Structure formats: C-alpha cells, structure tokens
PDB file of C-alpha atoms in Angstrom:
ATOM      1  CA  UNK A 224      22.075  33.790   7.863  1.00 89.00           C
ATOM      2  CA  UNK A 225      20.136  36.423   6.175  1.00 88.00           C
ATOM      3  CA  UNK A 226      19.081  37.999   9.572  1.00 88.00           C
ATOM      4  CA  UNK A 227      22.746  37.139  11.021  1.00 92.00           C
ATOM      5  CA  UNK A 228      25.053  39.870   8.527  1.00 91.00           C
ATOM      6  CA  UNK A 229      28.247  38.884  10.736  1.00 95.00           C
ATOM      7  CA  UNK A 230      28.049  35.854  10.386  1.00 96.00           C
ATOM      8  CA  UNK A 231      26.950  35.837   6.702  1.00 94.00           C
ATOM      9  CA  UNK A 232      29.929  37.471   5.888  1.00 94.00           C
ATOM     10  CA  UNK A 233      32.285  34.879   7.822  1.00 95.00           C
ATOM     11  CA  UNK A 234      31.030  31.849   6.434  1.00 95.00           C
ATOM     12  CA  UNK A 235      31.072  33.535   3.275  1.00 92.00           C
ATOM     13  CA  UNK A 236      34.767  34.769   3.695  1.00 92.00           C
ATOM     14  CA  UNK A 237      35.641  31.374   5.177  1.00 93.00           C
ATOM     15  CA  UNK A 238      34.110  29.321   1.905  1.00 90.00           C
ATOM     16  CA  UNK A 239      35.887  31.809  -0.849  1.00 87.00           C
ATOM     17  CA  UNK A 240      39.249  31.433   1.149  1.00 88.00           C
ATOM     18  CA  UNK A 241      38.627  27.284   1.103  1.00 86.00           C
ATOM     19  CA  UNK A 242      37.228  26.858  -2.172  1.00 82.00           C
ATOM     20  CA  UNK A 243      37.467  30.449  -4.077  1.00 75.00           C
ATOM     21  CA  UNK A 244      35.077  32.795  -5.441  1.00 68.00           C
ATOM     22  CA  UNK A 245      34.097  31.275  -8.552  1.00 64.00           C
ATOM     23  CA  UNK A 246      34.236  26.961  -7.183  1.00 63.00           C
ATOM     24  CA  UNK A 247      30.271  26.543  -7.491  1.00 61.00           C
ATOM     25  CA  UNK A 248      29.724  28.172 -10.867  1.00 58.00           C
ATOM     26  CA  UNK A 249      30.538  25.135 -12.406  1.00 60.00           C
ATOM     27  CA  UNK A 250      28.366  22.370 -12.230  1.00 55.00           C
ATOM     28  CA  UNK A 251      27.908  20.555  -8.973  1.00 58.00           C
ATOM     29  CA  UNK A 252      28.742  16.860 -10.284  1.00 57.00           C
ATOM     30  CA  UNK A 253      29.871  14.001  -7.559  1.00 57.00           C
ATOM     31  CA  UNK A 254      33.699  14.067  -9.573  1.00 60.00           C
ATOM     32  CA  UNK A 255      33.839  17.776  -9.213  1.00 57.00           C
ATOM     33  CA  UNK A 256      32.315  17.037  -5.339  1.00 59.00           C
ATOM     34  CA  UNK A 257      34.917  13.847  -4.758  1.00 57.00           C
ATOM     35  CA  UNK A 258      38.465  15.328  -3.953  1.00 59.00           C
ATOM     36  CA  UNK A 259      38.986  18.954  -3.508  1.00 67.00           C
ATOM     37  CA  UNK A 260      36.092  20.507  -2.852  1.00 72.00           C
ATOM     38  CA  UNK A 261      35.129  17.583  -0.313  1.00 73.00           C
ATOM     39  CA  UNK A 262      38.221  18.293   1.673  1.00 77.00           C
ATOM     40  CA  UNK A 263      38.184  22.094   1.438  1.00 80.00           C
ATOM     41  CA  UNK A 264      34.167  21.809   3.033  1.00 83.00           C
ATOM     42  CA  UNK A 265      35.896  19.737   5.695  1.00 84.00           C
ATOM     43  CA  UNK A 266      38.679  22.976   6.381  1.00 87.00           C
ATOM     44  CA  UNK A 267      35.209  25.202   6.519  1.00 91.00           C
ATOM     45  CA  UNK A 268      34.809  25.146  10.423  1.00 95.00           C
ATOM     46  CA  UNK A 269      32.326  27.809  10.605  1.00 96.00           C
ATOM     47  CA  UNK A 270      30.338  26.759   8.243  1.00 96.00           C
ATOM     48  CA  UNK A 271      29.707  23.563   9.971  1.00 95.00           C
ATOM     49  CA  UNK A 272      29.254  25.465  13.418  1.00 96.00           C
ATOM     50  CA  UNK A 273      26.497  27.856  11.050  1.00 97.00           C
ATOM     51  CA  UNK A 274      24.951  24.106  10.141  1.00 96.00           C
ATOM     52  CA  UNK A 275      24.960  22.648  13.476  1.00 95.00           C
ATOM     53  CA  UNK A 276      23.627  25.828  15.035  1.00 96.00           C
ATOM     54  CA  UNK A 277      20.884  25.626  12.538  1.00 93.00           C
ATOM     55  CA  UNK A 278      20.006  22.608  13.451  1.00 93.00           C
ATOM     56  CA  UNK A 279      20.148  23.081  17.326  1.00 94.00           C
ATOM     57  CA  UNK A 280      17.160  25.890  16.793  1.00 92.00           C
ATOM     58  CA  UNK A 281      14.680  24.194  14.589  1.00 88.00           C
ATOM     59  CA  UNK A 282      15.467  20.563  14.887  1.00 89.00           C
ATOM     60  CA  UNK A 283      14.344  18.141  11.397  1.00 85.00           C
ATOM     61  CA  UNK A 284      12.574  16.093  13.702  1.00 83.00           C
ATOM     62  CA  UNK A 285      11.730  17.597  16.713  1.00 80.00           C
ATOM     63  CA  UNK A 286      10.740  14.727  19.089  1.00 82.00           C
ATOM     64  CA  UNK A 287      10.793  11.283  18.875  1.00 83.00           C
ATOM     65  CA  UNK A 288       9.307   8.516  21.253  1.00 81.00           C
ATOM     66  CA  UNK A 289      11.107   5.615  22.100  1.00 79.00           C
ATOM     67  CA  UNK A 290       9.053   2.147  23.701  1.00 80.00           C
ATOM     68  CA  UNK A 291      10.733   0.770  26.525  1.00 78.00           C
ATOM     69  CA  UNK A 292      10.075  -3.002  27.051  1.00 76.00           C
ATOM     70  CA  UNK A 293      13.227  -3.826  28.842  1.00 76.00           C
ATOM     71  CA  UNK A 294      13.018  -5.405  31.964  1.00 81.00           C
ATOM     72  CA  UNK A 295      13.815  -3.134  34.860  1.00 79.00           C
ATOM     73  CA  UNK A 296      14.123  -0.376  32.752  1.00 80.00           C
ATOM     74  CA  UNK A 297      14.398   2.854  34.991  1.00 80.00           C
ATOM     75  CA  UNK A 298      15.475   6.493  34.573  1.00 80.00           C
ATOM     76  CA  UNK A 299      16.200   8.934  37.296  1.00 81.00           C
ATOM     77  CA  UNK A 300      14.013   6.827  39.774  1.00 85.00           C
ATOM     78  CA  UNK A 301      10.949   6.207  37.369  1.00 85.00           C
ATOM     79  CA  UNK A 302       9.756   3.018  36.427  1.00 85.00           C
ATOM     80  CA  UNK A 303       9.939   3.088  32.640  1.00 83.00           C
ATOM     81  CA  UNK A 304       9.413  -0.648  31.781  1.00 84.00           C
ATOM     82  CA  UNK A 305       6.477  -0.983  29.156  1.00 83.00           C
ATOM     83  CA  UNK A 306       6.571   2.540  29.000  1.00 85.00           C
ATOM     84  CA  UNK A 307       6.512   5.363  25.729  1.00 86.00           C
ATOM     85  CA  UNK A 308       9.309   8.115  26.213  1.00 83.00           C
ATOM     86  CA  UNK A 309       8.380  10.877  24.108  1.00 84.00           C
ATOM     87  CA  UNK A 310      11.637  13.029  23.756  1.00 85.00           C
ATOM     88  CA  UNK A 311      10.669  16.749  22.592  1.00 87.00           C
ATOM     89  CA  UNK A 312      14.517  17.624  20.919  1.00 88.00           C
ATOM     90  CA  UNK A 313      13.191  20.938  19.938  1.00 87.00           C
ATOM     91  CA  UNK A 314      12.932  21.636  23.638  1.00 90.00           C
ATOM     92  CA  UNK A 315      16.130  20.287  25.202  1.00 92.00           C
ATOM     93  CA  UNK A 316      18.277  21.993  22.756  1.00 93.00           C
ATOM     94  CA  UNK A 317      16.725  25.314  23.706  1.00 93.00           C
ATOM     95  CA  UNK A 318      17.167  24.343  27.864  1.00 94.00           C
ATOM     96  CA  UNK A 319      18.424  27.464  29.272  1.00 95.00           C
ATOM     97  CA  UNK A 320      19.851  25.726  31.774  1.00 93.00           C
ATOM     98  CA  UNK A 321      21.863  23.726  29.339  1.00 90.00           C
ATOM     99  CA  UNK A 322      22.404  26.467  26.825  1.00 94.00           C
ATOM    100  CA  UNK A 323      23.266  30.206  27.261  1.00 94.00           C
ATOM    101  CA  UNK A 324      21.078  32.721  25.514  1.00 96.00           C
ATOM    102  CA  UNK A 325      19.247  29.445  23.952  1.00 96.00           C
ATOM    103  CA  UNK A 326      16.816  31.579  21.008  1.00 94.00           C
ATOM    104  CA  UNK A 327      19.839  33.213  19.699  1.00 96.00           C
ATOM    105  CA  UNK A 328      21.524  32.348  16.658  1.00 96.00           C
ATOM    106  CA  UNK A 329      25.524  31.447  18.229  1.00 97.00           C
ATOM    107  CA  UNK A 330      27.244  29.303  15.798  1.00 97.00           C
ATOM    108  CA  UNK A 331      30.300  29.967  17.452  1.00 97.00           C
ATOM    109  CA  UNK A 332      29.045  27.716  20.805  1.00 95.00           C
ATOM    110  CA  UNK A 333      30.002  24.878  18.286  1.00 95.00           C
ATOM    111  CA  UNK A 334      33.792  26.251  17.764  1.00 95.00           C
ATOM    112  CA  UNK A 335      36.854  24.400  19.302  1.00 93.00           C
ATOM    113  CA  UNK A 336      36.712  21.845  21.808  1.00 92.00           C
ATOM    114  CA  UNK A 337      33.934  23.422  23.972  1.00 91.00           C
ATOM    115  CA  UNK A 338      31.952  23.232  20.230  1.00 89.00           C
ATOM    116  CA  UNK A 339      33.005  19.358  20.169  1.00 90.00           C
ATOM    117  CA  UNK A 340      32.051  18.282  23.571  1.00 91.00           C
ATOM    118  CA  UNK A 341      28.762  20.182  22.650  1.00 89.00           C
ATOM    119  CA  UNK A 342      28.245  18.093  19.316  1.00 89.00           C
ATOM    120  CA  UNK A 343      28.415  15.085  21.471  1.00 87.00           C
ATOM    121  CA  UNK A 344      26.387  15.627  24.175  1.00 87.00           C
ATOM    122  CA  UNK A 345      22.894  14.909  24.769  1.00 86.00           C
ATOM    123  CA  UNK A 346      21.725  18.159  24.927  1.00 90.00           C
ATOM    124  CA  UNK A 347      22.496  18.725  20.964  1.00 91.00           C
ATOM    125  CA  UNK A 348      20.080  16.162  19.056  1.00 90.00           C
ATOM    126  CA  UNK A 349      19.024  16.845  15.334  1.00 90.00           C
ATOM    127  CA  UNK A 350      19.834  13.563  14.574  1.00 89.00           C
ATOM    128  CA  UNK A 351      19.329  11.827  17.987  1.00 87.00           C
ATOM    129  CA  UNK A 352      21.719   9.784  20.079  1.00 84.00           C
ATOM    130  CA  UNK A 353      23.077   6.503  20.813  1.00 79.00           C
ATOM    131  CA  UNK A 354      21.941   3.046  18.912  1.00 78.00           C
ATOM    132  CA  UNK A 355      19.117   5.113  16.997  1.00 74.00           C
ATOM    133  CA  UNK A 356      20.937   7.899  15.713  1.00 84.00           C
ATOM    134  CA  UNK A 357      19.977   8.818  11.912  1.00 86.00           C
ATOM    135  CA  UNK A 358      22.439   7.166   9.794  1.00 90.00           C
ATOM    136  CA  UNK A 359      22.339   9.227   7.342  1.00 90.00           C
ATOM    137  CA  UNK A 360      23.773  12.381   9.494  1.00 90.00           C
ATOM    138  CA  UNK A 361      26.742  12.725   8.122  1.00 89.00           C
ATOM    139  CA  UNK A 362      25.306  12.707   4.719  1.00 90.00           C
ATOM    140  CA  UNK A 363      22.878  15.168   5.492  1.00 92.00           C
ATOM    141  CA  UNK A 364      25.553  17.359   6.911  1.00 92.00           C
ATOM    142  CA  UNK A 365      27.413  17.527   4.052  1.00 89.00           C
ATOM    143  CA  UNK A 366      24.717  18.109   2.029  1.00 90.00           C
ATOM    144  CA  UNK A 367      23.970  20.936   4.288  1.00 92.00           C
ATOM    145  CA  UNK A 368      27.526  22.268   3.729  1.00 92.00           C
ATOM    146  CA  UNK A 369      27.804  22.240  -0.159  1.00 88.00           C
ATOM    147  CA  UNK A 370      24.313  23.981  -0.351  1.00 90.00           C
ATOM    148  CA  UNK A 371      25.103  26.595   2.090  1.00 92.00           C
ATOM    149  CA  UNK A 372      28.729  27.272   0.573  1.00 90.00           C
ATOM    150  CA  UNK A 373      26.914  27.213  -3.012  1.00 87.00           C
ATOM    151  CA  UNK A 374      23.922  30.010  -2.204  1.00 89.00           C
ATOM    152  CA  UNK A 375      26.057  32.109  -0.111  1.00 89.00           C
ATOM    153  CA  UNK A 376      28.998  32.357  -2.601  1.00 86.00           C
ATOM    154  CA  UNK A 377      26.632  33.035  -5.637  1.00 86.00           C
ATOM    155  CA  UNK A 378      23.244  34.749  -3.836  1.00 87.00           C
ATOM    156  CA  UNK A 379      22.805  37.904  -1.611  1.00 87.00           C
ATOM    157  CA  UNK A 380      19.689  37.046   0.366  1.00 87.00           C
ATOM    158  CA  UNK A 381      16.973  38.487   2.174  1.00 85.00           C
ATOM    159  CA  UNK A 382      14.096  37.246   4.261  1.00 82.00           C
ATOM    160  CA  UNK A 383      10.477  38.228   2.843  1.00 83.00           C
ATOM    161  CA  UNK A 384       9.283  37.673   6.319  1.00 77.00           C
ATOM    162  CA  UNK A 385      10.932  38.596   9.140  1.00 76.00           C
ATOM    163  CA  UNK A 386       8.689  37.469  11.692  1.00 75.00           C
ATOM    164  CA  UNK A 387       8.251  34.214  10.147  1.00 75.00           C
ATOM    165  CA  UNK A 388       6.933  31.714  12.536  1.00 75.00           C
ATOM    166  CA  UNK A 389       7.955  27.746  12.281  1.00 74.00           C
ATOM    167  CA  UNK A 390       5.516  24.920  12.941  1.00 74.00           C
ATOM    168  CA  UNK A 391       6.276  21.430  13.948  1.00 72.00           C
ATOM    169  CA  UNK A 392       4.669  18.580  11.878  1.00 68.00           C
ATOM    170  CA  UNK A 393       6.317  16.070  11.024  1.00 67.00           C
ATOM    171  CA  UNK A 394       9.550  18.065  10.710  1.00 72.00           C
ATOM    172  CA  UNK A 395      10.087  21.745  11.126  1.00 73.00           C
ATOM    173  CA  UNK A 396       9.060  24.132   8.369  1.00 74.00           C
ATOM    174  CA  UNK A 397       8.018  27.646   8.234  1.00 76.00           C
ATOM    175  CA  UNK A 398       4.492  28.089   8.454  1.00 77.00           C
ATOM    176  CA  UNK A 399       4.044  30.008   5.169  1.00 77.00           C
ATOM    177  CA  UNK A 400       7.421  28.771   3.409  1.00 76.00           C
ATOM    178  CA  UNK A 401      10.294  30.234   3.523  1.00 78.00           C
ATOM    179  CA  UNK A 402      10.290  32.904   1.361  1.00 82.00           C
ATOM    180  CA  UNK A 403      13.768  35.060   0.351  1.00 84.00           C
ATOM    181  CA  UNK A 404      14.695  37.213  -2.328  1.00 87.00           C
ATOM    182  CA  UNK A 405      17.975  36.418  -4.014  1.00 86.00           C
ATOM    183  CA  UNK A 406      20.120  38.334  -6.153  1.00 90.00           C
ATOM    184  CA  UNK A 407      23.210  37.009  -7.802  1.00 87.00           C
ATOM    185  CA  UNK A 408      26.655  38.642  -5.888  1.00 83.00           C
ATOM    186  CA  UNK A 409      28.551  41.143  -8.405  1.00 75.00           C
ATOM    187  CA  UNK A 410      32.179  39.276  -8.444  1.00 62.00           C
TER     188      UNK A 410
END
C-alpha cells in the first residue's frame, strides 16, 4: 500500500467510515474483536480486495506438488498416474492470459461479482483449491484484515526500499526484510 497512495487512502477511508478513527487505539483483545469490530471488517470490501490482491502477487506458498496414485488419473491428455504435479501458484496467478496487467497492484479486479467469480477460480490460489485447501484461510484472512485496518489507521508508511526484490523459500519474503518507516497519523 505504501507504493499504491490511492489506494492507501481508500482502504484507509473505507476502515475509519466502518470502524472510526480512533477503534484500534484500544487494545486488540478477542471481546473487543468478537461483535462489532468483526462485523464492521466484514462491511470493509476493499480492504479484503487490498488482501486478496496481496496475496494474488506474492503467494504464502508459492507452489505445491501434489502425488497422483489414482488409477487412470489423466489431465488434458497426459498420463498422470504415479505421477508428482508440481503446481507453481506464484506463476498462474500472474498468467497474462488469465489476468490483465498481471505485475500490477489492482485490488479492484477482486470487487463485485467479477471479484467473486475471481476468488473462486483456479487461477487465484494463496491458499490452494479443492479437498487440500488451507483450512485455516479464513482465519488467516481475517487476521490479514484487522492488521491492515490497525497499521493503516494509526501509521503513515513508507518503503525503505523501493526496489525490493522477493525470494521464494519456503514462503515468500523479501530478500532483505521488509523494511518501512512508520510514523504515527496526526488525528
């Protein structure tokens, strides 16, 4: 978001006119987390599109490899029985024949019903697909949510590196950390 001003300030006005200004300079318990502020995150549409478009750049995981010891198994012709499938996620979800302009940061592909169809296909995977999807990717989501609406509504940010380059281990980091300077808003 820090190299994204527009859309910075969007999810920023969007979480102050959900939750208000001052909601996460109290302290972040689950009770204070349960009700209202749970709901409100739910109302914050573009900050789950800012999320989602996070995640369809640089993936948590980005491939997987699934062993295929099913009888007959076959995909588009090939013979997969007793075979690995290595699926690279970090590559599908930047497919430019799948997605337009597929480097740039566009949270709004993930608005409206376009946005949902996208969420569901197999072309948007940070938490893989089908029977072995991460269970936890709702969780993770929300998590996701409360610690973006959090920094943004307390922190003006800037990235130390612009030309920071990410690396794929085990999950996708930035090579040398991700360094920002924060500075707390003036209310």
């Amino acid at each position: 978001l820090t190299k994204h001003p527009e859309s910075l300030q969007r999810a920023r006005e969007e979480v102050v006119s959900h939750l208000g200004r001052d909601w996460s300079d109290e302290a972040l318990t689950g009770d204070s987390l349960c009700n209202t502020t749970y709901q409100c995150l739910q109302k914050c549409e573009y900050l789950d599109a800012v999320a989602r478009e996070t995640l369809r750049l640089y993936p948590p995981a980005a491939s997987t490899r699934w062993a295929t010891d099913a009888k007959g198994a076959n995909a588009g012709g090939f013979n997969l029985e007793k075979s690995v499938v290595h699926v690279n996620f970090y590559a599908i979800q930047r497919d430019p024949d799948v997605w337009e302009n597929p480097d740039s940061f566009v949270p709004e592909r993930f608005l409206g019903e376009e946005g949902r169809k996208r969420i569901l296909s197999y072309s948007f995977l940070p938490f893989s697909k089908g029977s072995r999807d991460c269970i936890g990717k709702y969780f993770a989501l929300l998590e996701i949510k409360i610690a973006l609406a959090a920094l943004i509504s307390r922190y003006d940010a800037s990235v130390v590196n612009e030309n920071e380059q990410y690396v794929i281990r085990l999950t996708s980091v930035p090579h040398d950390g991700c360094k920002v300077n924060l500075s707390r808003r003036r209310k």
